[in-house]
């Protein structure tokens, strides 16, 4: 009965590709299948990052001076149980596919606000839309105001790699300043099909970044993450962010605590190159923004801790 209650509040969506992953991967099961712990809200909000309050026009989140997020759809290939926009899964949630009127309003707003230069196209997952619509949205946003870079944010390479075709990669590559930001959390997601999806994007000249969420009981140990990040680098995918779980209703059981992430970063200092090491970050509640956390330690004498020599050393110019 408890799992039925979970599915009623947070519906399951699982495609055949991810269903196959869950058949041999415990990590995939925990990421894609419901858990009774999702009903433990811990007093959290379903919009803990305060996104709704930071929309100057519908479906457009502006938190920082120079960048913003456009929610292009509420659809995803699968429902990741740690998602920070689980509010969009509810049956009473308003449809989120971006309309022509809403796209026009965003472009008009950008034309009047030239300080915004970087736009993230998110959702849901924009790659669930038809090719023509994706290209239309990305092209119009890139041509608006003073926008110089556009980021396609999508789990497609990890959860539906066949969606990345040579056709869409070729069309996206024609858009100047376009980056592709994907999302792998565990080495079990690094399948030959996922590799080929990333290869198609890179082969067409699109730079690819990865963001990962630190998930309790799934990837919260250095060896798992090192395998993940080293493999991604070998694919020419740059590990960009390692995120702590967001303060959202229904996901608290995935949280590791910040110290766990800092301990992992300390391990990375001696065992992972800068190319393979992402920035560790938390997003503050109420739209407080992103904070980058580091493992650097400084004592009251102004000395820095050396991971090589295991002692504090003074830097004469700091």
Short mmCIF file of C-alpha atoms in Angstrom, two decimals:
data_model
loop_
_atom_site.label_atom_id
_atom_site.label_comp_id
_atom_site.label_asym_id
_atom_site.label_seq_id
_atom_site.Cartn_x
_atom_site.Cartn_y
_atom_site.Cartn_z
CA UNK A 1 0.00 0.00 0.00
CA UNK A 2 2.84 2.39 0.82
CA UNK A 3 4.40 2.03 -2.63
CA UNK A 4 1.00 2.67 -4.20
CA UNK A 5 0.82 5.90 -2.21
CA UNK A 6 4.28 6.85 -3.48
CA UNK A 7 3.31 6.17 -7.10
CA UNK A 8 0.10 8.15 -6.71
CA UNK A 9 2.03 11.19 -5.52
CA UNK A 10 5.15 10.69 -7.63
CA UNK A 11 4.24 8.58 -10.68
CA UNK A 12 6.73 6.11 -12.11
CA UNK A 13 7.92 6.62 -15.67
CA UNK A 14 10.37 4.05 -16.97
CA UNK A 15 11.33 3.44 -20.59
CA UNK A 16 12.55 0.10 -21.89
CA UNK A 17 16.19 1.17 -21.89
CA UNK A 18 16.19 2.08 -18.19
CA UNK A 19 14.01 -0.88 -17.30
CA UNK A 20 16.75 -3.09 -18.70
CA UNK A 21 19.33 -1.22 -16.61
CA UNK A 22 17.32 -1.90 -13.43
CA UNK A 23 17.42 -5.64 -14.15
CA UNK A 24 21.17 -5.83 -13.47
CA UNK A 25 22.02 -2.62 -11.60
CA UNK A 26 21.06 -1.90 -8.00
CA UNK A 27 22.08 1.72 -8.58
CA UNK A 28 19.59 2.00 -11.44
CA UNK A 29 16.84 0.46 -9.31
CA UNK A 30 17.36 3.10 -6.63
CA UNK A 31 17.42 5.93 -9.17
CA UNK A 32 14.35 4.94 -11.21
CA UNK A 33 12.04 2.82 -9.01
CA UNK A 34 9.84 4.18 -6.18
CA UNK A 35 10.75 4.00 -2.51
CA UNK A 36 8.52 4.47 0.54
CA UNK A 37 11.02 7.01 1.84
CA UNK A 38 9.79 9.47 -0.81
CA UNK A 39 6.79 10.15 1.42
CA UNK A 40 9.07 11.41 4.19
CA UNK A 41 8.89 15.12 3.38
CA UNK A 42 10.98 16.33 6.33
CA UNK A 43 9.06 19.62 6.16
CA UNK A 44 10.53 20.42 2.76
CA UNK A 45 8.85 22.32 -0.07
CA UNK A 46 8.10 20.97 -3.55
CA UNK A 47 9.77 24.18 -4.85
CA UNK A 48 12.60 24.37 -2.33
CA UNK A 49 14.84 26.36 -4.67
CA UNK A 50 12.25 29.10 -5.07
CA UNK A 51 12.10 28.83 -8.85
CA UNK A 52 8.50 29.94 -9.27
CA UNK A 53 9.13 33.22 -7.47
CA UNK A 54 12.11 33.95 -9.74
CA UNK A 55 10.24 33.90 -13.07
CA UNK A 56 10.02 37.36 -14.68
CA UNK A 57 7.96 35.71 -17.45
CA UNK A 58 6.35 32.25 -17.39
CA UNK A 59 8.70 29.24 -17.55
CA UNK A 60 11.80 31.46 -17.43
CA UNK A 61 13.88 31.38 -14.23
CA UNK A 62 16.25 34.30 -13.72
CA UNK A 63 18.34 33.91 -10.56
CA UNK A 64 21.68 35.37 -11.63
CA UNK A 65 22.64 38.55 -13.44
CA UNK A 66 24.05 36.99 -16.58
CA UNK A 67 22.21 33.66 -17.01
CA UNK A 68 18.77 32.10 -16.83
CA UNK A 69 16.87 28.84 -17.29
CA UNK A 70 14.07 28.22 -19.77
CA UNK A 71 11.69 25.36 -18.92
CA UNK A 72 10.84 23.96 -22.35
CA UNK A 73 8.66 21.02 -21.27
CA UNK A 74 7.58 19.04 -18.23
CA UNK A 75 8.21 15.72 -20.00
CA UNK A 76 11.17 13.44 -19.26
CA UNK A 77 12.29 10.10 -20.65
CA UNK A 78 12.13 8.62 -17.14
CA UNK A 79 11.27 9.91 -13.69
CA UNK A 80 14.51 10.03 -11.70
CA UNK A 81 13.42 9.63 -8.09
CA UNK A 82 15.88 12.31 -6.87
CA UNK A 83 14.52 14.97 -9.26
CA UNK A 84 14.29 18.50 -7.85
CA UNK A 85 11.26 19.29 -10.03
CA UNK A 86 9.07 16.40 -8.88
CA UNK A 87 6.31 18.99 -8.47
CA UNK A 88 5.82 18.74 -12.23
CA UNK A 89 4.90 15.05 -12.03
CA UNK A 90 1.59 15.61 -10.24
CA UNK A 91 -1.58 14.95 -12.17
CA UNK A 92 -2.86 18.42 -11.27
CA UNK A 93 0.29 20.18 -12.52
CA UNK A 94 -0.26 22.51 -15.46
CA UNK A 95 1.06 21.34 -18.87
CA UNK A 96 4.58 22.61 -19.31
CA UNK A 97 5.30 22.35 -23.04
CA UNK A 98 6.56 25.77 -24.05
CA UNK A 99 4.03 27.50 -26.30
CA UNK A 100 4.83 29.90 -29.15
CA UNK A 101 3.38 32.75 -27.09
CA UNK A 102 5.61 31.90 -24.14
CA UNK A 103 8.70 31.61 -26.34
CA UNK A 104 7.88 35.00 -27.87
CA UNK A 105 7.55 36.51 -24.39
CA UNK A 106 10.95 35.15 -23.34
CA UNK A 107 12.65 36.39 -26.52
CA UNK A 108 11.08 39.82 -26.07
CA UNK A 109 12.27 39.91 -22.46
CA UNK A 110 15.81 39.01 -23.56
CA UNK A 111 15.72 41.79 -26.14
CA UNK A 112 15.14 44.23 -23.28
CA UNK A 113 17.62 42.72 -20.81
CA UNK A 114 21.01 42.53 -22.47
CA UNK A 115 22.90 41.59 -19.32
CA UNK A 116 21.62 38.01 -19.70
CA UNK A 117 24.05 36.21 -22.03
CA UNK A 118 23.76 32.51 -21.16
CA UNK A 119 20.56 30.41 -21.30
CA UNK A 120 20.01 26.85 -20.07
CA UNK A 121 17.29 24.95 -21.94
CA UNK A 122 15.83 22.56 -19.43
CA UNK A 123 12.49 21.14 -18.29
CA UNK A 124 11.68 18.25 -17.94
CA UNK A 125 13.99 17.30 -20.75
CA UNK A 126 14.03 19.38 -23.91
CA UNK A 127 15.22 16.35 -25.91
CA UNK A 128 11.77 14.77 -25.52
CA UNK A 129 10.51 17.40 -27.98
CA UNK A 130 10.65 16.90 -31.77
CA UNK A 131 13.89 17.85 -33.52
CA UNK A 132 12.31 20.83 -35.28
CA UNK A 133 11.00 22.30 -32.04
CA UNK A 134 14.33 21.88 -30.25
CA UNK A 135 16.17 23.66 -33.06
CA UNK A 136 13.54 26.40 -33.20
CA UNK A 137 13.76 27.11 -29.48
CA UNK A 138 17.56 26.99 -29.33
CA UNK A 139 18.00 29.12 -32.47
CA UNK A 140 15.53 31.81 -31.40
CA UNK A 141 16.97 32.06 -27.91
CA UNK A 142 20.51 32.31 -29.30
CA UNK A 143 19.40 35.12 -31.63
CA UNK A 144 17.63 37.09 -28.89
CA UNK A 145 19.02 40.00 -26.93
CA UNK A 146 22.69 39.61 -26.10
CA UNK A 147 22.66 35.81 -25.71
CA UNK A 148 26.02 34.33 -26.67
CA UNK A 149 25.76 30.79 -25.30
CA UNK A 150 23.00 28.21 -25.02
CA UNK A 151 23.12 25.03 -22.97
CA UNK A 152 20.99 22.00 -23.85
CA UNK A 153 20.45 20.23 -20.51
CA UNK A 154 19.41 16.62 -21.08
CA UNK A 155 19.61 13.13 -19.59
CA UNK A 156 19.09 11.62 -23.05
CA UNK A 157 22.61 10.16 -23.46
CA UNK A 158 22.22 8.36 -20.12
CA UNK A 159 18.57 7.25 -20.22
CA UNK A 160 17.55 7.16 -23.91
CA UNK A 161 20.77 7.26 -25.95
CA UNK A 162 19.07 6.41 -29.25
CA UNK A 163 17.42 9.84 -29.05
CA UNK A 164 20.79 11.38 -29.94
CA UNK A 165 20.85 10.99 -33.70
CA UNK A 166 23.32 12.33 -36.21
CA UNK A 167 20.52 14.52 -37.56
CA UNK A 168 19.84 16.37 -34.32
CA UNK A 169 23.55 16.57 -33.51
CA UNK A 170 24.28 18.12 -36.91
CA UNK A 171 21.49 20.67 -36.53
CA UNK A 172 22.51 21.64 -32.99
CA UNK A 173 26.13 22.00 -34.10
CA UNK A 174 25.06 24.77 -36.50
CA UNK A 175 24.04 26.95 -33.55
CA UNK A 176 26.99 29.09 -32.46
CA UNK A 177 27.83 28.97 -28.76
CA UNK A 178 25.80 25.80 -28.07
CA UNK A 179 26.88 23.34 -25.37
CA UNK A 180 25.34 20.02 -24.37
CA UNK A 181 25.10 19.29 -20.64
CA UNK A 182 24.24 15.70 -19.83
CA UNK A 183 23.82 13.83 -16.55
CA UNK A 184 25.41 10.52 -15.54
CA UNK A 185 25.39 9.38 -11.91
CA UNK A 186 26.87 5.88 -11.87
CA UNK A 187 29.24 3.72 -13.97
CA UNK A 188 26.36 1.33 -14.68
CA UNK A 189 24.90 4.06 -16.90
CA UNK A 190 28.06 4.13 -19.03
CA UNK A 191 26.85 1.66 -21.62
CA UNK A 192 28.09 1.27 -25.22
CA UNK A 193 24.87 2.97 -26.33
CA UNK A 194 25.52 5.94 -24.03
CA UNK A 195 29.07 6.17 -25.34
CA UNK A 196 27.83 6.28 -28.91
CA UNK A 197 25.35 9.04 -28.06
CA UNK A 198 28.12 11.19 -26.60
CA UNK A 199 30.37 10.35 -29.52
CA UNK A 200 27.78 11.63 -32.01
CA UNK A 201 27.55 14.99 -30.25
CA UNK A 202 31.32 15.36 -29.99
CA UNK A 203 31.91 14.18 -33.55
CA UNK A 204 29.74 17.04 -34.77
CA UNK A 205 31.76 19.54 -32.74
CA UNK A 206 29.41 20.04 -29.77
CA UNK A 207 31.25 20.33 -26.43
CA UNK A 208 29.73 18.04 -23.79
CA UNK A 209 29.69 18.60 -20.03
CA UNK A 210 28.37 16.28 -17.33
CA UNK A 211 26.67 17.00 -14.05
CA UNK A 212 26.25 14.35 -11.37
CA UNK A 213 24.20 14.25 -8.19
CA UNK A 214 25.79 12.79 -5.07
CA UNK A 215 23.31 10.10 -3.98
CA UNK A 216 23.35 8.20 -0.70
CA UNK A 217 23.81 4.48 -1.19
CA UNK A 218 24.33 4.87 -4.94
CA UNK A 219 27.51 6.78 -5.74
CA UNK A 220 28.66 8.30 -2.43
CA UNK A 221 32.12 6.75 -2.40
CA UNK A 222 35.32 7.90 -4.10
CA UNK A 223 35.95 4.75 -6.13
CA UNK A 224 32.53 4.75 -7.79
CA UNK A 225 32.82 8.40 -8.72
CA UNK A 226 36.42 8.07 -9.91
CA UNK A 227 35.39 5.28 -12.27
CA UNK A 228 32.51 7.44 -13.52
CA UNK A 229 34.54 10.61 -14.04
CA UNK A 230 37.62 8.94 -15.55
CA UNK A 231 35.46 7.09 -18.04
CA UNK A 232 33.62 10.28 -19.00
CA UNK A 233 36.92 12.06 -19.59
CA UNK A 234 38.04 9.18 -21.82
CA UNK A 235 34.85 9.86 -23.81
CA UNK A 236 35.83 13.57 -23.97
CA UNK A 237 32.94 14.50 -21.68
CA UNK A 238 34.02 16.96 -18.97
CA UNK A 239 32.72 16.33 -15.43
CA UNK A 240 31.38 19.80 -14.62
CA UNK A 241 29.38 19.67 -11.37
CA UNK A 242 28.89 17.22 -8.52
CA UNK A 243 25.72 18.41 -6.78
CA UNK A 244 24.54 17.74 -3.27
CA UNK A 245 20.87 16.73 -3.21
CA UNK A 246 18.53 19.73 -3.35
CA UNK A 247 16.17 20.61 -0.45
CA UNK A 248 13.05 19.27 -2.16
CA UNK A 249 10.09 17.31 -0.85
CA UNK A 250 10.41 13.60 -1.64
CA UNK A 251 14.19 13.39 -2.15
CA UNK A 252 15.69 13.82 1.35
CA UNK A 253 16.60 10.13 1.66
CA UNK A 254 19.16 10.59 -1.13
CA UNK A 255 21.04 13.31 0.80
CA UNK A 256 24.52 12.41 2.04
CA UNK A 257 25.32 15.61 3.93
CA UNK A 258 27.92 18.08 2.70
CA UNK A 259 30.79 16.55 4.70
CA UNK A 260 30.56 13.34 2.69
CA UNK A 261 31.12 15.29 -0.49
CA UNK A 262 34.04 17.21 1.01
CA UNK A 263 35.65 13.95 2.14
CA UNK A 264 35.33 12.60 -1.40
CA UNK A 265 36.93 15.79 -2.75
CA UNK A 266 39.88 15.27 -0.39
CA UNK A 267 40.38 11.82 -1.86
CA UNK A 268 40.22 13.28 -5.37
CA UNK A 269 43.10 15.68 -4.62
CA UNK A 270 45.61 12.85 -4.92
CA UNK A 271 43.75 10.43 -7.16
CA UNK A 272 41.91 12.42 -9.83
CA UNK A 273 43.17 14.99 -12.32
CA UNK A 274 41.66 18.45 -12.55
CA UNK A 275 40.22 17.44 -15.92
CA UNK A 276 38.21 14.66 -14.26
CA UNK A 277 37.31 16.55 -11.06
CA UNK A 278 33.96 18.41 -11.06
CA UNK A 279 33.11 21.35 -8.84
CA UNK A 280 31.18 20.28 -5.73
CA UNK A 281 28.14 22.49 -5.22
CA UNK A 282 24.98 22.99 -3.21
CA UNK A 283 21.94 25.03 -4.18
CA UNK A 284 20.58 27.12 -1.34
CA UNK A 285 16.83 27.19 -0.53
CA UNK A 286 14.51 30.06 -1.48
CA UNK A 287 16.45 30.91 -4.62
CA UNK A 288 19.65 31.60 -2.67
CA UNK A 289 21.78 30.28 -5.51
CA UNK A 290 24.64 27.90 -6.03
CA UNK A 291 27.67 27.64 -3.73
CA UNK A 292 30.92 25.97 -4.79
CA UNK A 293 32.51 24.05 -1.90
CA UNK A 294 36.15 23.01 -1.72
CA UNK A 295 38.24 20.60 0.31
CA UNK A 296 40.98 23.18 0.92
CA UNK A 297 41.88 23.57 4.60
CA UNK A 298 43.56 26.56 6.23
CA UNK A 299 44.58 26.76 9.89
CA UNK A 300 44.63 29.78 12.21
CA UNK A 301 48.26 30.41 11.26
CA UNK A 302 47.31 30.98 7.65
CA UNK A 303 48.88 27.69 6.56
CA UNK A 304 47.31 25.42 3.97
CA UNK A 305 46.94 21.66 4.37
CA UNK A 306 48.96 19.68 1.82
CA UNK A 307 47.29 16.45 0.64
CA UNK A 308 50.72 15.28 -0.57
CA UNK A 309 52.71 15.80 2.66
CA UNK A 310 49.75 15.46 5.05
CA UNK A 311 50.67 18.62 6.97
CA UNK A 312 50.03 22.35 6.94
CA UNK A 313 52.39 24.48 4.85
CA UNK A 314 52.64 28.27 4.64
CA UNK A 315 52.35 29.89 1.22
CA UNK A 316 54.45 33.09 1.38
CA UNK A 317 52.25 35.03 -1.04
CA UNK A 318 48.77 34.34 0.44
#
